[in-house]
Amino acid sequence: MKLQDVIQDKTRLFLDYDVPDVYRTDYSYKEVAAVRAVALPNTEQEVIDLVKYANEEGLSIIARGGGTGVAGSQVPIHGGELIIDVQRMNKILELDEETMTLTVEPGVPLHEIQSFVESKGYFYPPDPGSKHSTIGGNIATNAGGMRAVKYGTTRDYVRALDVVLPDGEKVTLGSLNIKSSSGYDLKNLFIGSEGTLGITTKVKLKVLPLPKYKQSVLLAFDSLRSATSGVLMILQAGVEPTALELFERSTIEYSEKFTSLKLQSQKGEAYVLMTIDSNEADTISRKVQTVQQILANHVVEIVPLASPEEEEKAWKLRDAILVALMQFTEYEMLDEVVPINRFAEMIDYTKTLQEKHGLHVINFGHAGDGNVHTVILKEQLDEATWQAKRKAFLDDLYKKVAELGGLPSAEHGIGVMKKPYLEKMSNPVELELMRKIKHAIDPNNRFNPGKLL
Ligand SMILES: Cc1cc2nc3c(=O)[nH]c(=O)nc-3n(C[C@H](O)[C@H](O)[C@H](O)COP(=O)(O)OP(=O)(O)OC[C@H]3O[C@@H](n4cnc5c(N)ncnc54)[C@H](O)[C@@H]3O)c2cc1C
């Protein structure tokens, strides 16, 4: 059998040199190899047929969604892989209002899910910055994003998954039942597995009623340290923010230049952009007042973003950070997470590494859940110096993350970029258990080999 027999529509199959460049590049990983083919199935049956074909031909498979991954997980690294790009499987199939469940195909972009459910009065809380990522990719990386501090990550909204396994068999994991004490939780094993165990072909997502009111507030601090302690004070006061994003002045300046917008506060060295949502307007104003009271002697400025336009402007600046950085310099963004009481210490440490290694370091992140995006900038460094400094910096940084009880990735995944650090930072017994699980499900190491483990 030929691949052309499995995918007969020529517009949905690219072979060898015809593979578009987009599959050979990545935001973060540079050493992308040539692939054997890229297939864009329309149906689950085509995914099954492609997996069976790959088994017959001895090919490795990489599942791909929006290609926005930043850990090198969706890119070919060996050469000769078959990429199964599920972006054409992009139908929203059903909103079941009785169980508050949305059924979708894996290639539906996140922004379509969000706007579809909101148009019906519902809410899908996970909110990664990359709105063009797909739900299949979000599940494979257990994507987090801005609202994780109150609502959790993608994992918390997956009720059930249809998955094609490495032998071509299909299985449904999870169910519409709210509770389960019925054996191993295989659905959760597949969430965050970065395409190493199966290809998601259908998803049932939990949705919530859309909160009626929300309000954002911008808090300006005179230092990064006082911003991080302010975050802890907000969390301890029981304000339950929907989002609590931290960024330095030097970080937001890239967004300001890129968008030609100005953040509503130009004072201070660090900011926290906070949103509160509720079904009662009074609750929001009470919580804003609480924040104003507890931080009165701690902030340089508090700016309530009263209109939707002001709110949108501040969030647009926050969302543009990464894209803005791309215009000005090459960089590497990290995704470390530490227990929330060590967040300030972690960020302080990145600044000592800036001095030690002579690398420009900036930080932003989902402060409410201890997830720092430390970014190291290449700027004028030549390639050899950049690589040497980068490696020394990462070695020091991940050692500190481990000391603080943290993990190498909070939401972007391990891919190839963080693989050596996962290995160093994990308990060997736990790592071996993961390898045994991978081997049990994918004995021929066909799905995304060389990634994660
Ligand atoms: C500007 C920008 C902002 C970002 N902000 C955030 C953020 O706030 N929070 C966050 O968590 N991430 C963020 N990310 C990272 C990225 O968007 C997420 O990792 C996202 O979940 C990847 O989804 P994708 O559809 O693009 O997947 P891809 O990049 O195509 O693939 C990522 C991984 O998922 C696997 N995969 C894809 N589809 C399937 C499938 N159907 N079945 C099995 N495996 C599959 C791939 O094999 C790969 O391992 C950001 C990225 C960018 C570029």
CSV table of C-alpha atoms and ligand atoms in Angstrom, one decimal, residues 26-27 61-75 84-87 89 105-110 127-146 153-154 162-164 190 193-203 245 318-323 326 331 333 335 364 366 371 373 410-413 415 447-448 451-452, ligand 1:
chain,number,residue,atom,x,y,z
A,26,ASP,CA,9.4,25.9,15.3
A,27,TYR,CA,9.3,28.9,17.6
A,61,ILE,CA,4.5,9.4,13.8
A,62,ILE,CA,4.2,13.0,15.1
A,63,ALA,CA,0.7,14.3,15.8
A,64,ARG,CA,0.4,18.0,15.1
A,65,GLY,CA,-2.2,20.7,15.8
A,66,GLY,CA,-1.6,24.4,15.5
A,67,GLY,CA,2.2,24.1,15.6
A,68,THR,CA,2.4,26.7,18.4
A,69,GLY,CA,4.3,24.4,20.8
A,70,VAL,CA,7.4,25.9,22.3
A,71,ALA,CA,9.2,22.8,23.6
A,72,GLY,CA,10.1,21.3,20.2
A,73,SER,CA,7.6,18.5,20.8
A,74,GLN,CA,5.8,18.8,17.4
A,75,VAL,CA,8.9,19.0,15.2
A,84,ILE,CA,-0.3,13.7,11.1
A,85,ASP,CA,-1.7,17.2,11.1
A,86,VAL,CA,-5.2,17.1,12.5
A,87,GLN,CA,-6.1,20.7,11.7
A,89,MET,CA,-10.6,17.7,11.8
A,105,GLU,CA,-12.8,17.4,16.9
A,106,PRO,CA,-9.1,17.8,17.9
A,107,GLY,CA,-8.2,20.5,15.3
A,108,VAL,CA,-10.6,23.1,16.5
A,109,PRO,CA,-8.6,26.2,17.5
A,110,LEU,CA,-9.0,27.4,21.1
A,127,ASP,CA,-6.8,30.4,28.3
A,128,PRO,CA,-3.3,30.0,26.9
A,129,GLY,CA,-1.9,33.1,25.1
A,130,SER,CA,-1.8,31.2,21.8
A,131,LYS,CA,-5.4,31.4,20.7
A,132,HIS,CA,-4.6,29.6,17.4
A,133,SER,CA,-3.4,26.5,19.2
A,134,THR,CA,-5.8,23.5,18.8
A,135,ILE,CA,-7.7,21.7,21.5
A,136,GLY,CA,-5.7,18.5,20.6
A,137,GLY,CA,-2.5,20.3,21.2
A,138,ASN,CA,-3.8,21.9,24.4
A,139,ILE,CA,-4.7,18.5,25.8
A,140,ALA,CA,-1.3,16.9,24.7
A,141,THR,CA,0.5,19.7,26.6
A,142,ASN,CA,-2.0,20.2,29.4
A,143,ALA,CA,-2.0,23.8,28.5
A,144,GLY,CA,-2.5,26.3,31.3
A,145,GLY,CA,-2.7,30.1,30.6
A,146,MET,CA,-4.0,33.1,32.3
A,153,THR,CA,-5.6,23.9,33.5
A,154,THR,CA,-6.9,22.0,30.4
A,162,ASP,CA,-11.2,9.4,21.8
A,163,VAL,CA,-7.6,8.3,21.2
A,164,VAL,CA,-6.0,6.2,18.4
A,190,PHE,CA,-2.9,10.7,28.1
A,193,SER,CA,1.7,13.1,27.2
A,194,GLU,CA,2.8,15.2,24.2
A,195,GLY,CA,1.6,12.8,21.5
A,196,THR,CA,3.8,10.0,22.8
A,197,LEU,CA,1.0,7.6,23.7
A,198,GLY,CA,-1.9,8.3,21.3
A,199,ILE,CA,-3.5,10.7,18.8
A,200,THR,CA,-6.6,12.4,20.1
A,201,THR,CA,-9.5,12.3,17.6
A,202,LYS,CA,-12.5,13.5,19.6
A,203,VAL,CA,-12.9,15.4,22.9
A,245,GLU,CA,-0.1,38.1,35.5
A,318,ARG,CA,0.3,41.4,28.0
A,319,ASP,CA,-0.6,38.9,25.3
A,320,ALA,CA,1.8,40.5,22.8
A,321,ILE,CA,4.9,40.0,24.9
A,322,LEU,CA,6.2,36.9,23.1
A,323,VAL,CA,5.3,38.0,19.6
A,326,MET,CA,10.4,37.9,18.4
A,331,TYR,CA,15.4,34.3,22.7
A,333,MET,CA,11.6,31.2,27.0
A,335,ASP,CA,8.4,27.6,31.8
A,364,PHE,CA,6.9,37.4,33.1
A,366,HIS,CA,1.4,33.4,35.6
A,371,ASN,CA,4.8,29.7,36.9
A,373,HIS,CA,8.4,32.5,32.1
A,410,ALA,CA,4.3,24.1,34.2
A,411,GLU,CA,2.4,24.2,30.9
A,412,HIS,CA,4.5,24.1,27.8
A,413,GLY,CA,5.7,20.5,28.1
A,415,GLY,CA,9.5,18.1,24.2
A,447,PHE,CA,4.7,7.9,18.5
A,448,ASN,CA,6.8,11.0,18.8
A,451,LYS,CA,10.3,13.6,23.0
A,452,LEU,CA,9.6,13.9,26.7
B,1,LIG,C1,2.6,33.2,21.5
B,1,LIG,C2,2.5,32.0,22.3
B,1,LIG,C3,1.8,32.0,23.6
B,1,LIG,C4,1.7,30.9,24.3
B,1,LIG,N1,1.0,30.9,25.5
B,1,LIG,C5,0.8,29.8,26.2
B,1,LIG,C6,0.1,29.8,27.5
B,1,LIG,O1,-0.2,30.9,28.0
B,1,LIG,N2,-0.1,28.7,28.1
B,1,LIG,C7,0.3,27.5,27.6
B,1,LIG,O2,0.1,26.4,28.2
B,1,LIG,N3,1.0,27.4,26.4
B,1,LIG,C8,1.2,28.5,25.7
B,1,LIG,N4,1.9,28.4,24.5
B,1,LIG,C9,2.4,27.1,24.0
B,1,LIG,C10,1.5,26.4,23.0
B,1,LIG,O3,0.6,27.3,22.4
B,1,LIG,C11,0.8,25.2,23.7
B,1,LIG,O4,1.7,24.3,24.1
B,1,LIG,C12,-0.4,24.6,22.9
B,1,LIG,O5,-1.1,23.7,23.7
B,1,LIG,C13,0.1,23.8,21.7
B,1,LIG,O6,-1.0,23.5,20.9
B,1,LIG,P1,-0.9,23.3,19.3
B,1,LIG,O7,-2.2,22.9,18.8
B,1,LIG,O8,-0.2,24.4,18.7
B,1,LIG,O9,0.0,22.0,19.3
B,1,LIG,P2,1.3,21.6,18.5
B,1,LIG,O10,2.4,22.7,18.7
B,1,LIG,O11,1.0,21.3,17.1
B,1,LIG,O12,1.8,20.3,19.2
B,1,LIG,C14,2.2,20.3,20.6
B,1,LIG,C15,2.2,18.9,21.1
B,1,LIG,O13,0.9,18.3,21.1
B,1,LIG,C16,0.9,17.1,20.3
B,1,LIG,N5,-0.4,17.0,19.7
B,1,LIG,C17,-0.9,18.0,18.9
B,1,LIG,N6,-2.2,17.6,18.5
B,1,LIG,C18,-2.3,16.3,19.0
B,1,LIG,C19,-3.4,15.3,18.9
B,1,LIG,N7,-4.5,15.5,18.3
B,1,LIG,N8,-3.2,14.2,19.6
B,1,LIG,C20,-2.1,13.9,20.3
B,1,LIG,N9,-1.0,14.8,20.4
B,1,LIG,C21,-1.2,16.0,19.7
B,1,LIG,C22,2.1,17.2,19.4
B,1,LIG,O14,2.6,15.9,19.0
B,1,LIG,C23,3.1,18.0,20.3
B,1,LIG,O15,3.7,17.0,21.2
B,1,LIG,C24,2.1,29.6,23.8
B,1,LIG,C25,2.8,29.6,22.5
B,1,LIG,C26,3.0,30.7,21.8
B,1,LIG,C27,3.6,30.6,20.5
